[in-house]
XYZ file of C-alpha atoms in Angstrom:
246
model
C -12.172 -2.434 14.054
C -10.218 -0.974 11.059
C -12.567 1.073 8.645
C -10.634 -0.602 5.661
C -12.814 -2.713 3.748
C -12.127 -6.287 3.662
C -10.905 -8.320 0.691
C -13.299 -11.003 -0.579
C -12.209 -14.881 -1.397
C -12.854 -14.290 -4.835
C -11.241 -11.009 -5.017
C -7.961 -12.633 -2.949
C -8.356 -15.294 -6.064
C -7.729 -13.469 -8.758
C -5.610 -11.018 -6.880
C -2.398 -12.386 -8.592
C -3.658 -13.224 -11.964
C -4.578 -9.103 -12.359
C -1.479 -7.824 -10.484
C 1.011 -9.942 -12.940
C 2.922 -7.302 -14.474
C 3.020 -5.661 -10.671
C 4.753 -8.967 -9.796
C 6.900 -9.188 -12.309
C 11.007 -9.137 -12.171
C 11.086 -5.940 -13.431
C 8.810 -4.119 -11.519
C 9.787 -5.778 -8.256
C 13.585 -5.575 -8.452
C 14.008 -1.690 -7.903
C 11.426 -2.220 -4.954
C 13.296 -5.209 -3.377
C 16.638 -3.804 -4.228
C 15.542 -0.697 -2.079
C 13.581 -2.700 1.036
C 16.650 -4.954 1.328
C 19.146 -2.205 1.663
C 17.133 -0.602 4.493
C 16.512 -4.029 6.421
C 20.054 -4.313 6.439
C 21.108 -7.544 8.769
C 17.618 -6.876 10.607
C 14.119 -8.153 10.323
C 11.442 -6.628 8.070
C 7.533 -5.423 8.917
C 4.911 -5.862 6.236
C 1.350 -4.131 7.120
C -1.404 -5.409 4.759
C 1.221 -8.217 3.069
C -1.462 -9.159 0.900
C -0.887 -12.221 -1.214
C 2.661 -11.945 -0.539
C 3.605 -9.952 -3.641
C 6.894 -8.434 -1.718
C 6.666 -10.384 1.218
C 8.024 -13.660 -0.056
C 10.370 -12.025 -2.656
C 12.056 -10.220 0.282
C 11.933 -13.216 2.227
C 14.028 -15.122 -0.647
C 16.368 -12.063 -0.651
C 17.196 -13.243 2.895
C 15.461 -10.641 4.804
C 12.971 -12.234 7.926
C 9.744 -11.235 6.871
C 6.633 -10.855 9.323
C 3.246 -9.761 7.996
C 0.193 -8.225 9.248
C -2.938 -8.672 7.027
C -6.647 -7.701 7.456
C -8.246 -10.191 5.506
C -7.950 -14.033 6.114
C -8.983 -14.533 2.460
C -5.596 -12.813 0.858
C -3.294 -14.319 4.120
C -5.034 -17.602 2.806
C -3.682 -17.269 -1.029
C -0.088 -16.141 0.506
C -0.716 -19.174 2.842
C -0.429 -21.685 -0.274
C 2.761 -20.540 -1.499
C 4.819 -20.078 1.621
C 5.150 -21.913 5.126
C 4.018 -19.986 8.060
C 7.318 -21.107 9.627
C 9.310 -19.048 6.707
C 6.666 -16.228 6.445
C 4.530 -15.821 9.558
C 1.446 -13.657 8.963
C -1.063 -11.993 12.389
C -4.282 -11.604 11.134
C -5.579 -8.096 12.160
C -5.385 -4.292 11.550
C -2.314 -2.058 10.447
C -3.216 0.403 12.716
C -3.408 -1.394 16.161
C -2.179 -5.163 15.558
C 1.080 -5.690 17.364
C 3.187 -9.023 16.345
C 6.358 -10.039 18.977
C 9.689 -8.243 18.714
C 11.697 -5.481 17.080
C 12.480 -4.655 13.569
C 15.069 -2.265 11.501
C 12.035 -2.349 8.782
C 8.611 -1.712 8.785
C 6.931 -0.638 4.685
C 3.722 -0.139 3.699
C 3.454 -0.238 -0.113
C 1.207 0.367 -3.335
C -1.256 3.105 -2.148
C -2.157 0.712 0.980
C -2.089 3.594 3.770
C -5.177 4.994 1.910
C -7.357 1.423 2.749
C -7.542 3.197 6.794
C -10.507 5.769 5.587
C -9.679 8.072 8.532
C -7.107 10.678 9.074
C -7.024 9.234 13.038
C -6.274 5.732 11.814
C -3.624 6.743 9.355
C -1.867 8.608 12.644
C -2.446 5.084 14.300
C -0.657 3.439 11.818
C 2.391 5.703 11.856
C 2.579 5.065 15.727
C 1.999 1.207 15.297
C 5.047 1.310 13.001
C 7.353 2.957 15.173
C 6.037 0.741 17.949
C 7.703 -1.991 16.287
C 10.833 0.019 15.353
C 13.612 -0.609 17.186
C 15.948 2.660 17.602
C 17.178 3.913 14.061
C 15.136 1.342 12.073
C 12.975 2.588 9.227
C 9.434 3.212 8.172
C 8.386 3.070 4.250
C 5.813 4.263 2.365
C 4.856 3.839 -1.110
C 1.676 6.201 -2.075
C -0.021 8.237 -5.062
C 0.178 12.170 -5.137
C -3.558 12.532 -5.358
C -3.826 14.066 -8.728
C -6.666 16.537 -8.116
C -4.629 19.313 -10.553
C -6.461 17.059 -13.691
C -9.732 18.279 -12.150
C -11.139 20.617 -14.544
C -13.441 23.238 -12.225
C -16.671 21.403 -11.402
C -15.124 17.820 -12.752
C -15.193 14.798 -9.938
C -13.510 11.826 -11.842
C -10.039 11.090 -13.095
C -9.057 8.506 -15.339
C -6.056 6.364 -14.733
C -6.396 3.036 -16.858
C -8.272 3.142 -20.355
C -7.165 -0.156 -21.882
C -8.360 -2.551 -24.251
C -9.774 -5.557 -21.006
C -9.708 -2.236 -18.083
C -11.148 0.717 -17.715
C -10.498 2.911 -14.149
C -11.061 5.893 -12.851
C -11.205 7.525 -9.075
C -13.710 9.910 -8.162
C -13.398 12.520 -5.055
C -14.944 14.257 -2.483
C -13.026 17.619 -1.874
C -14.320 17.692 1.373
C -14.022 14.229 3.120
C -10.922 13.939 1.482
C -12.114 10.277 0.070
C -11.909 8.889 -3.368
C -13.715 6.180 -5.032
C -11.455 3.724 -7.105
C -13.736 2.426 -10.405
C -13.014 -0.641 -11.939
C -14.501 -2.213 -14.979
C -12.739 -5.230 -16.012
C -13.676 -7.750 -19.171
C -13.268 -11.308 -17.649
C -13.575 -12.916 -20.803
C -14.319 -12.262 -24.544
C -18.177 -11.951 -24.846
C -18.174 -8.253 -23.927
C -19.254 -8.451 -20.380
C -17.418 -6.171 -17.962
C -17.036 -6.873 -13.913
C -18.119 -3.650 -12.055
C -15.605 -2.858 -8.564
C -15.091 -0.355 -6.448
C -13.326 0.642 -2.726
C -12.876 3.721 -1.089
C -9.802 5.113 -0.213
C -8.602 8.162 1.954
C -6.026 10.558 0.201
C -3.170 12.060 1.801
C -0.775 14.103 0.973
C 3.238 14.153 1.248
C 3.303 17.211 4.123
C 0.365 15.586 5.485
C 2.169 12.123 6.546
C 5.300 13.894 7.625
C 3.635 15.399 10.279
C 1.737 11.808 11.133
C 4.992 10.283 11.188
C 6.045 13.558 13.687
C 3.686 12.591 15.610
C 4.627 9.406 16.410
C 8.109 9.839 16.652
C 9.585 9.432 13.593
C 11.555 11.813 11.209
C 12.057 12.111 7.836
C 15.300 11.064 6.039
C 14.463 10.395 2.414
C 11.713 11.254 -0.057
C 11.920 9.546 -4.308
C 9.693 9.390 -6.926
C 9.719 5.520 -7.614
C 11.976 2.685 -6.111
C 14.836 3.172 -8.060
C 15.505 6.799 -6.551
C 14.521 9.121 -9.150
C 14.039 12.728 -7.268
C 10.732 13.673 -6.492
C 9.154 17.134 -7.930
C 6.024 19.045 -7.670
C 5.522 16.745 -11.245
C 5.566 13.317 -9.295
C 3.147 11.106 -10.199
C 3.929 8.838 -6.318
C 6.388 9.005 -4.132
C 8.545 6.535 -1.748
C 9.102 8.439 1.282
C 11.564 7.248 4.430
C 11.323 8.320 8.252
C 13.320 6.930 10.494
C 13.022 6.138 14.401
C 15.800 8.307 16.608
C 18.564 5.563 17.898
């Protein structure tokens, strides 16, 4: 079993509502723009496809979309919009599931790598992608430069949303390599805030290059966001590409 923790129904209920602006034309068209181009005339790989966010945009792009998602709650909210006969989904693990065939495209997006809270289940994940690969297909990753250069010396916690209905900030252990995503959210207007939090393991750029050398894969591209801005030691994420040798 996965050590990622598992999405609640109510959390998979509002998931949508609170990633809007994530989900919006904007935001999604450098993304889709980018995942179609490498899926090419091929078939597409989601691990953790959520609610369906990219999923079922990609899928009305005309690229076959599979998914893989851990918890039955947020297959259950992607379930409602979408046909399992357009969009099918395998309930399990990004790191060990295995769903039928071969595909020129398998991406991971929006910091999701981090859910697998060890280093050997992030390497499992890399190998589970190229196991679906076939020869000279693609592996994507979307993930955060962990942005420990704002720690001040003997400082634990970042803050990365301070808005007027969210306040967030991550807090690390150095040693475990771990961080601790806050969340405190106003629901409505009587001043009450909803406390969250999940645990994520940080990695860095070097450190899944040699992941994805160890299962087979090298690297052919590395951006800053979707729409291919270079990445530099000032990157806030990056999008990085390996491919599997034809």
């Amino acid at each position: 079993m996965t050590s990622s923790e598992l999405w609640t129904r109510a959390t998979a209920d509002r998931y949508d509502a609170e990633e809007a602006e994530a989900s919006s034309a904007a935001v999604l068209g450098p993304t889709l723009d980018f995942l179609t181009a490498l899926a090419g005339d091929g078939r597409a790989l989601e691990f953790a496809i959520g609610t369906g966010r990219v999923g079922i945009p990609l899928r009305k792009r005309g690229v076959p979309v599979v998914g893989i998602e851990l918890s039955e709650h947020m297959a259950a909210v992607l379930r409602r919009k979408v046909d399992e006969g357009v969009l099918p989904v395998v309930i399990g693990d990004m790191a060990t599931t295995a769903v039928p065939g071969a595909f020129s495209l398998v991406y991971l997006v929006y910091n999701t790598i981090t859910n697998l809270l060890t280093q050997d289940e992030q390497v499992e994940c890399f190998r589970n992608a190229a196991r679906h690969l076939e020869p000279g297909g693609r592996f994507v990753v979307e993930l955060g430069v962990p942005p420990l250069r704002l720690l001040p010396p003997g400082q634990v916690a970042v803050p990365f949303d301070v808005s007027e209905r969210h306040l967030g900030f991550d807090t690390f252990d150095l040693v475990e390599q771990v961080l601790v995503s806050h969340h405190f959210t106003r629901d409505g207007d009587d001043g009450r805030y909803r406390r969250e939090n999940s645990r994520h393991r940080y990695a860095w750029p070097a450190e899944l290059d040699l992941m994805a050398r160890l299962a087979g894969l090298e690297p052919e591209r590395r951006v800053a966001d979707w729409d291919g801005s270079p990445f530099t030691q000032d990157s806030a994420k990056h999008i990085s590409v390996w491919r599997k040798p034809a």
